[in-house]
CSV table of C-alpha atoms in Angstrom, one decimal:
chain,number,residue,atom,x,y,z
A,265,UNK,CA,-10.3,26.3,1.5
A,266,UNK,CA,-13.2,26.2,-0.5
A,267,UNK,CA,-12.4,29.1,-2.8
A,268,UNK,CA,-8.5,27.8,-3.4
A,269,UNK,CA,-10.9,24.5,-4.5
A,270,UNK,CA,-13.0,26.8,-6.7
A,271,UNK,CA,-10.3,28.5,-8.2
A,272,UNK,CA,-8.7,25.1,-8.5
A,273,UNK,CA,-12.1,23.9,-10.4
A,274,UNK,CA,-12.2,27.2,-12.5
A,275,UNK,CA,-8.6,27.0,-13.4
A,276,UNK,CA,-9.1,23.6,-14.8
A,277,UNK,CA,-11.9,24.3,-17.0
A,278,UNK,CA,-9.2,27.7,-18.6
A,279,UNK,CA,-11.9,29.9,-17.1
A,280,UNK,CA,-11.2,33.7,-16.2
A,281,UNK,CA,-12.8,35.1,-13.5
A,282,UNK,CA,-14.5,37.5,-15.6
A,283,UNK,CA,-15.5,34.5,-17.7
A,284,UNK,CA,-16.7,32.8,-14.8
A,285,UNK,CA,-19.0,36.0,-13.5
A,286,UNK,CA,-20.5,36.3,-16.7
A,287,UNK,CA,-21.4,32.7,-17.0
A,288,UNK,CA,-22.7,32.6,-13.7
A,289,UNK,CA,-24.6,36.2,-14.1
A,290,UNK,CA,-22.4,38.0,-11.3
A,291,UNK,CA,-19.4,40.3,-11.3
A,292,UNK,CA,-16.1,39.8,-11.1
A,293,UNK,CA,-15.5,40.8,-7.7
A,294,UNK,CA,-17.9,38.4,-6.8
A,295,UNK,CA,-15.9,35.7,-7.9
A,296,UNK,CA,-12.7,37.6,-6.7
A,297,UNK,CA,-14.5,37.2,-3.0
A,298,UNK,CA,-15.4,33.6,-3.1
A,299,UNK,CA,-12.1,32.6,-4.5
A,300,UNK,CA,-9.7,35.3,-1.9
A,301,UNK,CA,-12.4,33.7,0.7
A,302,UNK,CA,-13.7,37.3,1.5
A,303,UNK,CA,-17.3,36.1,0.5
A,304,UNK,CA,-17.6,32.7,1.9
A,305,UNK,CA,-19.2,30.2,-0.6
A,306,UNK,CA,-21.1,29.1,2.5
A,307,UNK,CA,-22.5,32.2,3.0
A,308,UNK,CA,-24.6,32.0,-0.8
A,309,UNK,CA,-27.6,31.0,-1.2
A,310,UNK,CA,-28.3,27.0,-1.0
A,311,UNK,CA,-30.1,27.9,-4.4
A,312,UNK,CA,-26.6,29.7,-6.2
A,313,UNK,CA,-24.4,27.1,-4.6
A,314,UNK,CA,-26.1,24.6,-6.2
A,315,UNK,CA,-26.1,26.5,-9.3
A,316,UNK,CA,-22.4,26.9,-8.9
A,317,UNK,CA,-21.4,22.9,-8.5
A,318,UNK,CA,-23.6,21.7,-11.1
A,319,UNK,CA,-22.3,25.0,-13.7
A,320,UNK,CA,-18.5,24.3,-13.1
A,321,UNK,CA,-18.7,20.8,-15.0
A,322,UNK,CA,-20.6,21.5,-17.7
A,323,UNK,CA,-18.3,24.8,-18.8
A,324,UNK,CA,-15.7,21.9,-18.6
A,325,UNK,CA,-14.3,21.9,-14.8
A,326,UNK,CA,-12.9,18.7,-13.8
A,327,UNK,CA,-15.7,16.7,-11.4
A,328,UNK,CA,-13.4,15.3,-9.3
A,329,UNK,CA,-11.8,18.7,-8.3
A,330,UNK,CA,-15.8,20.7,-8.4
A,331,UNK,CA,-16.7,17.3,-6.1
A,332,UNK,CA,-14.4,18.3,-3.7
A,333,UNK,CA,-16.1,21.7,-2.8
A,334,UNK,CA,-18.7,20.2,0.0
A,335,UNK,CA,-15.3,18.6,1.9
A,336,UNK,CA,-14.0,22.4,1.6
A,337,UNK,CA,-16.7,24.1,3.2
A,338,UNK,CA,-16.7,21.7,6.0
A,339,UNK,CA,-12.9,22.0,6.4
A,340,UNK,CA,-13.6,26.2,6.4
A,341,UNK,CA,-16.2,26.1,9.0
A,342,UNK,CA,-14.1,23.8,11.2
A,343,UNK,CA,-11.1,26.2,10.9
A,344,UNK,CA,-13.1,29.4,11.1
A,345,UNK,CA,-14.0,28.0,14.2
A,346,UNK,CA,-10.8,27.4,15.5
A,347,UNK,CA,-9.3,30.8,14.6
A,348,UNK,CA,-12.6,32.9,16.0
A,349,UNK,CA,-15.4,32.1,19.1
A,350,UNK,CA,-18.1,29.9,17.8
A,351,UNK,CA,-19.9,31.3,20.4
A,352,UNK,CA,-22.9,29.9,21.4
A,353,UNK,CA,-23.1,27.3,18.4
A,354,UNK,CA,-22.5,23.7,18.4
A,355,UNK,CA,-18.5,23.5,17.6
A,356,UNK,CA,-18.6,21.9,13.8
A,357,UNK,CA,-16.6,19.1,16.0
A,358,UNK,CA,-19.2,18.3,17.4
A,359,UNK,CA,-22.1,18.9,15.3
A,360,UNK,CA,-21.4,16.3,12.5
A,361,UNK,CA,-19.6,13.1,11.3
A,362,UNK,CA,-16.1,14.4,9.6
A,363,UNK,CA,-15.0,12.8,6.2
A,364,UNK,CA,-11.8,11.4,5.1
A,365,UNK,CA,-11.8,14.4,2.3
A,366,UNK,CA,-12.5,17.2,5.1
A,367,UNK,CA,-9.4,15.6,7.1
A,368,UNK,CA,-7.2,16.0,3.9
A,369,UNK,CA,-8.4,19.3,3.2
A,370,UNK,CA,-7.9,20.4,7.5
A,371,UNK,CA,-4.7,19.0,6.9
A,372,UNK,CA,-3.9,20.7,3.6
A,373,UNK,CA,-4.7,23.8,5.4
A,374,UNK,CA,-2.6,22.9,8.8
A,375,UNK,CA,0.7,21.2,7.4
A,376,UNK,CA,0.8,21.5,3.2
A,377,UNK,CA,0.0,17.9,2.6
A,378,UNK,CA,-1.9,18.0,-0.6
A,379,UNK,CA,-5.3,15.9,-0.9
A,380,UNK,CA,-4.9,12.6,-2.7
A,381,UNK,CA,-8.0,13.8,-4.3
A,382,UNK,CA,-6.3,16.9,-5.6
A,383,UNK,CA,-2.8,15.5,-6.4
A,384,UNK,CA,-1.6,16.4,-9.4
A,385,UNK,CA,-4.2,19.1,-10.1
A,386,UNK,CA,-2.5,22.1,-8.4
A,387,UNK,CA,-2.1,25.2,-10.6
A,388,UNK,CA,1.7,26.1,-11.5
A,389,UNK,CA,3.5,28.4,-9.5
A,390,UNK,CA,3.1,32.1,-11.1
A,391,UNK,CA,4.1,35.4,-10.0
A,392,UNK,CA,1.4,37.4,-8.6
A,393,UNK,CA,-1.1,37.9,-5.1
A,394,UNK,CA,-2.6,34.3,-5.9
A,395,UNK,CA,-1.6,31.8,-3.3
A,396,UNK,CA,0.2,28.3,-4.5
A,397,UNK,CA,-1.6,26.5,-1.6
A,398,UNK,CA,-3.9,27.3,1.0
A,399,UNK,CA,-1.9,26.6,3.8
A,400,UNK,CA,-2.7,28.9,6.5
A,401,UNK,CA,0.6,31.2,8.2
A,402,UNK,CA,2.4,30.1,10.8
A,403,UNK,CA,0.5,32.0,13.4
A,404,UNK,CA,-3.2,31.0,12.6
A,405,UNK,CA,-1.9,27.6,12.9
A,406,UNK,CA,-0.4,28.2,16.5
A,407,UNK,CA,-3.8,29.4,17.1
A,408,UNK,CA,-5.3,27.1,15.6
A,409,UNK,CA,-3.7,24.3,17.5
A,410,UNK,CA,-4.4,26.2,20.4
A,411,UNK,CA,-7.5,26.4,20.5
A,412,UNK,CA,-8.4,22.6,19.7
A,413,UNK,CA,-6.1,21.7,22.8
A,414,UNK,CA,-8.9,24.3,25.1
A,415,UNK,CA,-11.9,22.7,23.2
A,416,UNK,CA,-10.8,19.0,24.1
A,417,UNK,CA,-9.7,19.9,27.8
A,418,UNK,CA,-12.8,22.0,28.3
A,419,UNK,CA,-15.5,19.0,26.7
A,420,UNK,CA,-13.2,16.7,29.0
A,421,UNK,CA,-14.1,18.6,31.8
A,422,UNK,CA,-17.6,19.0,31.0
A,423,UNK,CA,-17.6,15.2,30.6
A,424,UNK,CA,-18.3,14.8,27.1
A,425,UNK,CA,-16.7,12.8,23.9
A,426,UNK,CA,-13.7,14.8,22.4
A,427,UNK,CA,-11.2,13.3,20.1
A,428,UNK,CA,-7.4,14.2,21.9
A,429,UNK,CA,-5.4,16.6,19.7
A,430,UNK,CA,-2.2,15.6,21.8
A,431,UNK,CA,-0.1,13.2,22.6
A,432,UNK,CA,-0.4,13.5,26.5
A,433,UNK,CA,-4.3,13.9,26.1
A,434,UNK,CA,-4.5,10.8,23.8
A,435,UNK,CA,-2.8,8.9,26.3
A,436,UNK,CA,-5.2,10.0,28.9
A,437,UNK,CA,-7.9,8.8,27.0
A,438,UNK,CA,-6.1,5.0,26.8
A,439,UNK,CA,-8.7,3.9,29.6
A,440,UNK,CA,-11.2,3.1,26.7
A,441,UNK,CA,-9.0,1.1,25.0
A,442,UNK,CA,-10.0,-1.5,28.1
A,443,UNK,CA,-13.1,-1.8,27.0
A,444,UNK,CA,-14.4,-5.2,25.2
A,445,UNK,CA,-16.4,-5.5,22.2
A,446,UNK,CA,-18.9,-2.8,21.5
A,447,UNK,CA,-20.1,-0.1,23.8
A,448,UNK,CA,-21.1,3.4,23.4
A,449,UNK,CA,-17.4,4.2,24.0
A,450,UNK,CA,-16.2,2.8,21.0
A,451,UNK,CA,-16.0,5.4,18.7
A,452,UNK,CA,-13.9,6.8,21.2
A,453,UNK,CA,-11.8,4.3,21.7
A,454,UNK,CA,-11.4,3.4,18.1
A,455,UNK,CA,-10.5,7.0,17.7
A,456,UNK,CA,-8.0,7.5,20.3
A,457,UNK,CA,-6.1,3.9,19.0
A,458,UNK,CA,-5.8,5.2,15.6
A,459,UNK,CA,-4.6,8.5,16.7
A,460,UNK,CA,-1.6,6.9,18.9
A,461,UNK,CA,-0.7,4.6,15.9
A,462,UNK,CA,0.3,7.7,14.4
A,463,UNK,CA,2.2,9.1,16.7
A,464,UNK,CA,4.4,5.9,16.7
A,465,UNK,CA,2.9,4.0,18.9
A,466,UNK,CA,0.8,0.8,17.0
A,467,UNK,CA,0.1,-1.3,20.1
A,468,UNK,CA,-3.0,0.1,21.2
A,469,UNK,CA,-4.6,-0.3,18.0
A,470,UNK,CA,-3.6,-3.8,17.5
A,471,UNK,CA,-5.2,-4.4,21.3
A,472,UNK,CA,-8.3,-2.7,20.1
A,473,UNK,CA,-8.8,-5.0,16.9
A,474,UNK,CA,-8.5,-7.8,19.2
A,475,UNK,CA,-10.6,-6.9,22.3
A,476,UNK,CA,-12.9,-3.9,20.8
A,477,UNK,CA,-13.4,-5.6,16.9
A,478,UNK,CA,-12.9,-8.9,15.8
A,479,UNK,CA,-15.3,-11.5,17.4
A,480,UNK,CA,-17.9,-8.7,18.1
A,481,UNK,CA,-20.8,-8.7,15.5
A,482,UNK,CA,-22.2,-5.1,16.2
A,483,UNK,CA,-18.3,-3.6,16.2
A,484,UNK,CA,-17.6,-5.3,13.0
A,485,UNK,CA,-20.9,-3.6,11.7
A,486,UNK,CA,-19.6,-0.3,13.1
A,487,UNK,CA,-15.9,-0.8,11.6
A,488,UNK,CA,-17.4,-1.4,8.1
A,489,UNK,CA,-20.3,1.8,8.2
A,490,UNK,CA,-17.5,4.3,9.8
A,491,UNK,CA,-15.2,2.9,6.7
A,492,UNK,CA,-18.2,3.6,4.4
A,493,UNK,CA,-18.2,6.8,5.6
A,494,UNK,CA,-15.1,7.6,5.5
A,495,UNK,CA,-14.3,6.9,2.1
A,496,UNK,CA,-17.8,8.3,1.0
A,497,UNK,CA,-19.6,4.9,0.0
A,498,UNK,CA,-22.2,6.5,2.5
A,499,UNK,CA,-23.8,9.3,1.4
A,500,UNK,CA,-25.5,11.4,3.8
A,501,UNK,CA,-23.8,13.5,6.3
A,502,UNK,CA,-24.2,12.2,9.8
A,503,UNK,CA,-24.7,14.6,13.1
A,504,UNK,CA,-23.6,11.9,15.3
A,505,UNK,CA,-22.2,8.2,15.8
A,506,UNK,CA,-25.5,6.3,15.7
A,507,UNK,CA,-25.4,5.1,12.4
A,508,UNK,CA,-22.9,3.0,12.7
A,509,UNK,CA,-25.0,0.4,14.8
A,510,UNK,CA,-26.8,-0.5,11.7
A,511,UNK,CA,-25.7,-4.5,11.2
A,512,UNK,CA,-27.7,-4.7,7.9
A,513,UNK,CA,-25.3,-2.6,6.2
A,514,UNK,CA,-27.5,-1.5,3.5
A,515,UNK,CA,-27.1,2.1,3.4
A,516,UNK,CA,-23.2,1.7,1.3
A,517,UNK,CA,-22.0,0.3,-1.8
A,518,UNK,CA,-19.6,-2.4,-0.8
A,519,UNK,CA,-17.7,-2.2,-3.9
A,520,UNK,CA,-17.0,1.7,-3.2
A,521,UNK,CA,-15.5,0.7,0.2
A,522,UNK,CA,-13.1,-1.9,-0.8
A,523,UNK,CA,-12.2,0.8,-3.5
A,524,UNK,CA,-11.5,3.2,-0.5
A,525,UNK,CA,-9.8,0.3,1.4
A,526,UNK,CA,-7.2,-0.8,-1.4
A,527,UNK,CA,-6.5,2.7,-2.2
A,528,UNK,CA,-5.4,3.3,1.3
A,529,UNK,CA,-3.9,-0.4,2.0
A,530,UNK,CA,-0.2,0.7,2.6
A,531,UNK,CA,2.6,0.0,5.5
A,532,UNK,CA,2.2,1.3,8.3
A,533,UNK,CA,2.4,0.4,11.8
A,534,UNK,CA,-1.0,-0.7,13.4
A,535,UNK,CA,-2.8,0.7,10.5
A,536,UNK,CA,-2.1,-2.0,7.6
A,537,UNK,CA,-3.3,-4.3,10.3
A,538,UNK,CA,-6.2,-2.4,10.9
A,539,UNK,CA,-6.8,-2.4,6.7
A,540,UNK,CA,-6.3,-6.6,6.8
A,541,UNK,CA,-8.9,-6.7,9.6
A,542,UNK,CA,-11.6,-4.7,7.4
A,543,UNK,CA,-11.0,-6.1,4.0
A,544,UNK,CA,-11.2,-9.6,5.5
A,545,UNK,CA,-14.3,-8.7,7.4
A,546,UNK,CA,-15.8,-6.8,4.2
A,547,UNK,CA,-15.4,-10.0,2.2
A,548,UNK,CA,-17.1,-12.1,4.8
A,549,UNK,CA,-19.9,-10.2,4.8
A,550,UNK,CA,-20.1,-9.9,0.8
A,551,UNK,CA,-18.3,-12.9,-0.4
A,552,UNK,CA,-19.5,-12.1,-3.8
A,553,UNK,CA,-17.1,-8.8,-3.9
A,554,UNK,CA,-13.9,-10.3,-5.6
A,555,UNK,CA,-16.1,-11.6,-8.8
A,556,UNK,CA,-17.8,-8.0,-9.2
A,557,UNK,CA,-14.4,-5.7,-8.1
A,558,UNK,CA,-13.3,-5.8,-12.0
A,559,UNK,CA,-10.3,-3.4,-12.0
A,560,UNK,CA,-9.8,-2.8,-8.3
A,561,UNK,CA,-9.0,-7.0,-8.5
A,562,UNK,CA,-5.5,-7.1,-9.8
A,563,UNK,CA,-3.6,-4.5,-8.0
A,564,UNK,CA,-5.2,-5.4,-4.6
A,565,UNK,CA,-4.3,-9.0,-5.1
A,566,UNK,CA,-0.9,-7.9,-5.9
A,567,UNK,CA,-0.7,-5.7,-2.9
A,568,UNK,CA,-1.8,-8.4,-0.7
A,569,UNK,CA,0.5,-10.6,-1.9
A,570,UNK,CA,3.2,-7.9,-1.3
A,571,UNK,CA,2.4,-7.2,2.4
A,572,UNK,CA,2.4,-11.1,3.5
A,573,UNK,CA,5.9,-11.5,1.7
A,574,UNK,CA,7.3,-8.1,3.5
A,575,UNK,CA,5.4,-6.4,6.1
A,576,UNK,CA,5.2,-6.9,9.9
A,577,UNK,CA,1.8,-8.2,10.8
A,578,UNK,CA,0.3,-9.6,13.9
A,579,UNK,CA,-0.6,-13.2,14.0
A,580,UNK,CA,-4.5,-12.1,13.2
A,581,UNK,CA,-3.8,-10.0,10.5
A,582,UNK,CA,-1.2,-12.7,8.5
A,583,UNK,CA,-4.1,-15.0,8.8
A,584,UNK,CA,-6.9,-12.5,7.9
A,585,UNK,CA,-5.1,-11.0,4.6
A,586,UNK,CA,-3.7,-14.3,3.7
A,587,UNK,CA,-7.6,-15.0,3.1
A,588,UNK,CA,-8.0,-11.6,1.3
A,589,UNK,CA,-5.3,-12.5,-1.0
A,590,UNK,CA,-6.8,-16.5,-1.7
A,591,UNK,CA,-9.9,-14.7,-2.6
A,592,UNK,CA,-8.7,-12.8,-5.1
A,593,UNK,CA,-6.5,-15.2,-6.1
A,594,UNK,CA,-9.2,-17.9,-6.8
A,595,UNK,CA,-11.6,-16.0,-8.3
A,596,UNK,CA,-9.3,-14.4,-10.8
């Protein structure tokens, strides 16, 4: 994944790879390895790496493609896992807090869905060895697939936290979607009602946003830091779930999140209701947000308006983003 990206990011800046060797001070056929993936761009040195990201813009890659490269090397690291024995190493599942942008580029990887991020940035089909997309062949994915099914099973046995990869295993899991208000399962259960919404099935999540969210001042703090996160208003990578517990939801830029938010705000089953929820509850908590979202303004407001005049939405949600859309409405 992460050298189609850096090919992606060299490609964009009309860079050979020769070009690209000598402006970075190695040879072509080390650029030939990082982009074919035979010399792993997490396997240089912190030192070139950085080198690397910071070299790509200024010899006139585009930043939002080079940005992508981090999101890459996680998505590698989580596949190279899944294709190969990790051994006696923390599974990457395990050892950190996944992105929205490694989940595009797992899935990238997995089905062909291209990254929103990288939409409209792919190179044009040529002839030739180089690849028109980095999804993997159909049996690495089988194997892939495979082996996430035995990692969940096996942490299930061993009693630990494991996000179901299947349906049958998600609907095992529905006993935490029971719970009320916040508890140390609610990642989990947040997790697993997402993941059955979709697959089709949008009443568990609705059930969690009313039991497991709204009402619940330390789960509405979680909601809005895991959305942070997410969408990458929160910086730092996290090993584990506790920093969503903070309630003084300092660490983000609230502006970046309702960004995120209205860029994802769409119909879906469960999931637009889910989006109402979080917009409502972001603007509660920073009612200054519609007088300092400047472009974002106008097109959410219009969206808003859109989704109360056609969607299907629970009672809760009808109310919440009829609130959404006053406030941008009033403050326009």
């Amino acid at each position: 994944m992460a050298g189609f990206v850096l090919r992606l990011a060299r490609e964009s800046a009309a860079l050979t790879q020769a070009r690209l060797g000598e402006e970075l001070a190695v040879d072509v056929d080390t650029v030939q390895g990082w982009e074919s993936g035979r010399r792993p761009l997490a396997n240089v040195r912190a030192g070139a790496l950085l080198e690397l990201r910071r070299r790509l813009p200024a010899l006139g890659a585009e930043p939002g493609i080079v940005a992508v490269l981090e999101a890459a090397m996680d998505a590698d690291r989580v596949l190279a896992a899944g294709l190969g024995d990790v051994g006696g190493q923390v599974h990457p599942l395990a050892g950190w807090v996944h992105t929205r942008e490694t989940a595009h580029l797992l899935s990238w990887a997995l089905t062909g869905t291209t990254p929103p991020a990288l939409a409209g940035r792919l190179p044009r089909p040529r002839r030739g060895p180089a690849a028109a997309s980095p999804l993997l062949p159909a049996g690495q994915r089988e194997a892939f697939f495979v082996h996430l099914r035995e990692t969940t099973e096996r942490a299930t046995r061993q009693g630990e936290e494991a996000v179901a990869w299947t349906r049958a295993a998600l609907h095992r899991g529905r006993d935490v979607l029971a719970r009320r208000g916040f508890s140390p399962h609610w990642a989990g259960a947040r997790s697993t009602a997402t993941a059955l919404a979709r697959q089709g099935d949008p009443r568990p999540l609705l059930d969690f946003i009313d039991r497991a969210l709204a009402d619940d001042d330390t789960a509405e703090a979680a909601n809005l830091n895991y959305w942070a996160y997410w969408v990458g208003a929160l910086g730092p990578a996290q090993p584990d779930d506790t920093f969503m517990r903070d309630q003084t939801l300092t660490g983000w830029d609230p502006v970046t999140l309702l960004r995120g938010l209205a860029r994802g705000l769409h119909i879906a089953p469960g999931y637009v209701d889910l989006y109402a929820h979080t917009l409502w509850a972001l603007l509660v908590r920073f009612p200054w947000l519609p007088q300092a979202a400047g472009q974002i303004a106008g097109p959410l407001r219009v969206r808003t308006g859109q989704l109360l005049d056609g969607a299907e939405l629970s009672a809760r949600s009808r109310r919440e983003l009829g609130r959404v859309h006053y406030g941008l409405d009033h403050n326009r």
